[in-house]
Amino acid sequence: MPPHTQDNFLLTAKSNANLTFTDLTSHLPHRNEVSIASLFLTSHPPPTPTELTTLSNLFSIPLPTLEAHFSQTPDRGLTALDMPPKEPLMYRLYEIVLNYGASYRAVLNEMFGDGIMSAIAFSTKVEREVERDERTGVETQYAVITLRGKWLPYARF
């Protein structure tokens, strides 16, 4: 089990409540399921006071316990995974960057000029698409991951 999931009382509470990250979006309406998963796994981005109260009430976790847990610096990748990743899905995401990273960079630089995409002024979402083969009638499911980051042009000096 990845280190960020071992002994994670938030994941245990979520499991005990039989809730998915998508279910939790109705309780934490200013976050999507990816942001909620990130909150539970890495404390990033940190919860608001209102979100702390909501989690405390929802999972019957004392507010001081949650406040203490989230007072730590968020884990923004320091311990989340080995490089290259060993977990299959994480490795595929890594492989996408290995195979297409230079192409993304070339296209983005053509579109926006020399710069980088922010991972701070950033949002992401996951969606499901189903495509039906007209000939066979077989449905294939696709995962759609959207990455939306502010474009930051390199400064001239």
mmCIF file of C-alpha atoms in Angstrom:
data_model
loop_
_atom_site.group_PDB
_atom_site.id
_atom_site.type_symbol
_atom_site.label_atom_id
_atom_site.label_comp_id
_atom_site.label_asym_id
_atom_site.label_seq_id
_atom_site.Cartn_x
_atom_site.Cartn_y
_atom_site.Cartn_z
ATOM 1 C CA MET A 1 0.000 0.000 0.000
ATOM 2 C CA PRO A 2 1.405 3.465 -0.863
ATOM 3 C CA PRO A 3 2.776 5.295 2.183
ATOM 4 C CA HIS A 4 0.165 8.069 1.962
ATOM 5 C CA THR A 5 -2.686 5.559 2.343
ATOM 6 C CA GLN A 6 -1.329 3.570 5.291
ATOM 7 C CA ASP A 7 -3.163 4.331 8.520
ATOM 8 C CA ASN A 8 -5.078 7.140 6.821
ATOM 9 C CA PHE A 9 -8.014 7.762 9.170
ATOM 10 C CA LEU A 10 -9.816 9.875 6.557
ATOM 11 C CA LEU A 11 -9.820 7.020 4.038
ATOM 12 C CA THR A 12 -11.017 4.667 6.771
ATOM 13 C CA ALA A 13 -13.840 7.059 7.697
ATOM 14 C CA LYS A 14 -14.803 7.414 4.020
ATOM 15 C CA SER A 15 -14.846 3.651 3.604
ATOM 16 C CA ASN A 16 -16.845 3.131 6.805
ATOM 17 C CA ALA A 17 -19.412 5.673 5.578
ATOM 18 C CA ASN A 18 -19.570 3.811 2.242
ATOM 19 C CA LEU A 19 -18.906 7.040 0.330
ATOM 20 C CA THR A 20 -16.975 7.626 -2.877
ATOM 21 C CA PHE A 21 -14.944 10.731 -3.639
ATOM 22 C CA THR A 22 -17.715 11.667 -6.079
ATOM 23 C CA ASP A 23 -20.307 11.267 -3.284
ATOM 24 C CA LEU A 24 -18.281 13.663 -1.152
ATOM 25 C CA THR A 25 -18.645 16.461 -3.718
ATOM 26 C CA SER A 26 -22.190 17.006 -2.424
ATOM 27 C CA HIS A 27 -20.750 17.617 1.069
ATOM 28 C CA LEU A 28 -17.749 19.669 -0.109
ATOM 29 C CA PRO A 29 -19.332 21.551 -3.032
ATOM 30 C CA HIS A 30 -16.331 23.777 -3.821
ATOM 31 C CA ARG A 31 -14.187 20.734 -4.682
ATOM 32 C CA ASN A 32 -14.379 18.079 -7.359
ATOM 33 C CA GLU A 33 -13.601 14.413 -6.676
ATOM 34 C CA VAL A 34 -9.915 14.806 -7.618
ATOM 35 C CA SER A 35 -9.485 17.705 -5.198
ATOM 36 C CA ILE A 36 -11.192 15.706 -2.433
ATOM 37 C CA ALA A 37 -8.996 12.653 -3.082
ATOM 38 C CA SER A 38 -5.950 14.931 -2.950
ATOM 39 C CA LEU A 39 -7.179 16.421 0.328
ATOM 40 C CA PHE A 40 -7.556 12.943 1.857
ATOM 41 C CA LEU A 41 -4.276 11.562 0.485
ATOM 42 C CA THR A 42 -1.897 14.529 0.716
ATOM 43 C CA SER A 43 -3.730 17.322 2.619
ATOM 44 C CA HIS A 44 -3.454 19.458 -0.530
ATOM 45 C CA PRO A 45 -5.029 21.882 -1.004
ATOM 46 C CA PRO A 46 -5.744 22.367 2.701
ATOM 47 C CA PRO A 47 -9.383 22.498 3.844
ATOM 48 C CA THR A 48 -11.228 25.653 4.752
ATOM 49 C CA PRO A 49 -12.653 25.990 8.288
ATOM 50 C CA THR A 50 -16.114 25.221 6.866
ATOM 51 C CA GLU A 51 -14.796 22.067 5.193
ATOM 52 C CA LEU A 52 -13.174 20.970 8.468
ATOM 53 C CA THR A 53 -16.512 21.329 10.246
ATOM 54 C CA THR A 54 -18.282 19.423 7.473
ATOM 55 C CA LEU A 55 -15.777 16.549 7.649
ATOM 56 C CA SER A 56 -15.972 16.503 11.446
ATOM 57 C CA ASN A 57 -19.773 16.238 11.370
ATOM 58 C CA LEU A 58 -19.906 13.807 8.459
ATOM 59 C CA PHE A 59 -17.402 11.319 9.872
ATOM 60 C CA SER A 60 -17.800 12.002 13.622
ATOM 61 C CA ILE A 61 -14.137 12.928 13.879
ATOM 62 C CA PRO A 62 -13.398 15.506 16.584
ATOM 63 C CA LEU A 63 -12.665 18.905 15.058
ATOM 64 C CA PRO A 64 -9.363 19.259 17.013
ATOM 65 C CA THR A 65 -8.169 15.950 15.486
ATOM 66 C CA LEU A 66 -8.826 17.249 11.985
ATOM 67 C CA GLU A 67 -7.289 20.643 12.765
ATOM 68 C CA ALA A 68 -4.130 18.953 14.056
ATOM 69 C CA HIS A 69 -3.956 16.644 11.039
ATOM 70 C CA PHE A 70 -4.338 19.459 8.525
ATOM 71 C CA SER A 71 -2.013 21.857 10.350
ATOM 72 C CA GLN A 72 0.924 19.922 8.879
ATOM 73 C CA THR A 73 2.522 21.053 5.620
ATOM 74 C CA PRO A 74 0.737 19.361 2.704
ATOM 75 C CA ASP A 75 2.605 16.533 0.968
ATOM 76 C CA ARG A 76 2.947 17.829 -2.552
ATOM 77 C CA GLY A 77 4.675 14.758 -3.912
ATOM 78 C CA LEU A 78 7.530 14.351 -1.455
ATOM 79 C CA THR A 79 6.499 10.867 -0.297
ATOM 80 C CA ALA A 80 3.622 10.044 -2.617
ATOM 81 C CA LEU A 81 5.438 7.800 -5.073
ATOM 82 C CA ASP A 82 8.676 6.260 -6.200
ATOM 83 C CA MET A 83 10.202 7.268 -9.527
ATOM 84 C CA PRO A 84 9.533 5.695 -11.840
ATOM 85 C CA PRO A 85 6.193 4.733 -10.275
ATOM 86 C CA LYS A 86 5.533 1.065 -9.587
ATOM 87 C CA GLU A 87 1.743 1.273 -9.332
ATOM 88 C CA PRO A 88 0.368 0.527 -12.850
ATOM 89 C CA LEU A 89 -1.938 3.536 -13.313
ATOM 90 C CA MET A 90 0.620 5.958 -11.889
ATOM 91 C CA TYR A 91 3.219 4.438 -14.214
ATOM 92 C CA ARG A 92 0.908 4.953 -17.238
ATOM 93 C CA LEU A 93 0.500 8.627 -16.359
ATOM 94 C CA TYR A 94 4.294 8.894 -16.038
ATOM 95 C CA GLU A 95 4.653 7.069 -19.364
ATOM 96 C CA ILE A 96 2.297 9.558 -21.038
ATOM 97 C CA VAL A 97 4.578 12.395 -19.972
ATOM 98 C CA LEU A 98 7.650 10.454 -21.128
ATOM 99 C CA ASN A 99 6.111 9.730 -24.533
ATOM 100 C CA TYR A 100 4.206 12.954 -25.159
ATOM 101 C CA GLY A 101 5.834 15.538 -22.879
ATOM 102 C CA ALA A 102 8.075 17.002 -25.589
ATOM 103 C CA SER A 103 5.109 17.095 -27.983
ATOM 104 C CA TYR A 104 2.896 18.842 -25.426
ATOM 105 C CA ARG A 105 5.693 21.353 -24.857
ATOM 106 C CA ALA A 106 6.141 22.026 -28.586
ATOM 107 C CA VAL A 107 2.410 22.515 -29.201
ATOM 108 C CA LEU A 108 1.886 24.644 -26.078
ATOM 109 C CA ASN A 109 4.847 26.849 -26.961
ATOM 110 C CA GLU A 110 3.433 27.330 -30.474
ATOM 111 C CA MET A 111 0.057 28.265 -29.010
ATOM 112 C CA PHE A 112 1.172 30.461 -26.091
ATOM 113 C CA GLY A 113 4.833 31.330 -26.625
ATOM 114 C CA ASP A 114 7.773 30.327 -24.469
ATOM 115 C CA GLY A 115 6.595 29.466 -20.959
ATOM 116 C CA ILE A 116 5.181 26.812 -18.654
ATOM 117 C CA MET A 117 1.798 25.638 -17.413
ATOM 118 C CA SER A 118 1.241 26.338 -13.739
ATOM 119 C CA ALA A 119 0.522 23.507 -11.329
ATOM 120 C CA ILE A 120 -0.413 26.119 -8.693
ATOM 121 C CA ALA A 121 -3.047 28.125 -10.605
ATOM 122 C CA PHE A 122 -4.394 24.755 -11.685
ATOM 123 C CA SER A 123 -7.464 22.556 -11.788
ATOM 124 C CA THR A 124 -8.125 19.022 -12.974
ATOM 125 C CA LYS A 125 -11.073 16.756 -13.475
ATOM 126 C CA VAL A 126 -11.762 13.154 -14.437
ATOM 127 C CA GLU A 127 -14.625 12.141 -16.677
ATOM 128 C CA ARG A 128 -15.879 8.924 -18.245
ATOM 129 C CA GLU A 129 -16.695 8.579 -21.928
ATOM 130 C CA VAL A 130 -18.389 5.563 -23.460
ATOM 131 C CA GLU A 131 -17.987 4.865 -27.140
ATOM 132 C CA ARG A 132 -20.166 2.319 -28.908
ATOM 133 C CA ASP A 133 -18.817 0.487 -31.944
ATOM 134 C CA GLU A 134 -21.607 0.868 -34.539
ATOM 135 C CA ARG A 135 -20.659 -2.404 -36.251
ATOM 136 C CA THR A 136 -20.379 -4.693 -33.214
ATOM 137 C CA GLY A 137 -22.406 -2.786 -30.615
ATOM 138 C CA VAL A 138 -19.544 -3.229 -28.124
ATOM 139 C CA GLU A 139 -19.093 -0.358 -25.696
ATOM 140 C CA THR A 140 -15.618 0.792 -24.710
ATOM 141 C CA GLN A 141 -15.039 3.022 -21.681
ATOM 142 C CA TYR A 142 -12.478 5.817 -21.816
ATOM 143 C CA ALA A 143 -10.979 7.848 -19.001
ATOM 144 C CA VAL A 144 -10.721 11.563 -19.792
ATOM 145 C CA ILE A 145 -8.311 13.533 -17.618
ATOM 146 C CA THR A 146 -8.345 17.307 -18.055
ATOM 147 C CA LEU A 147 -5.417 19.387 -16.809
ATOM 148 C CA ARG A 148 -6.069 23.139 -16.715
ATOM 149 C CA GLY A 149 -3.172 25.386 -15.716
ATOM 150 C CA LYS A 150 -2.538 29.083 -16.024
ATOM 151 C CA TRP A 151 0.049 29.824 -18.716
ATOM 152 C CA LEU A 152 3.132 31.514 -17.302
ATOM 153 C CA PRO A 153 5.362 33.135 -19.934
ATOM 154 C CA TYR A 154 9.061 33.203 -19.175
ATOM 155 C CA ALA A 155 10.237 36.667 -18.163
ATOM 156 C CA ARG A 156 12.800 38.483 -20.258
ATOM 157 C CA PHE A 157 15.693 40.025 -18.385
#
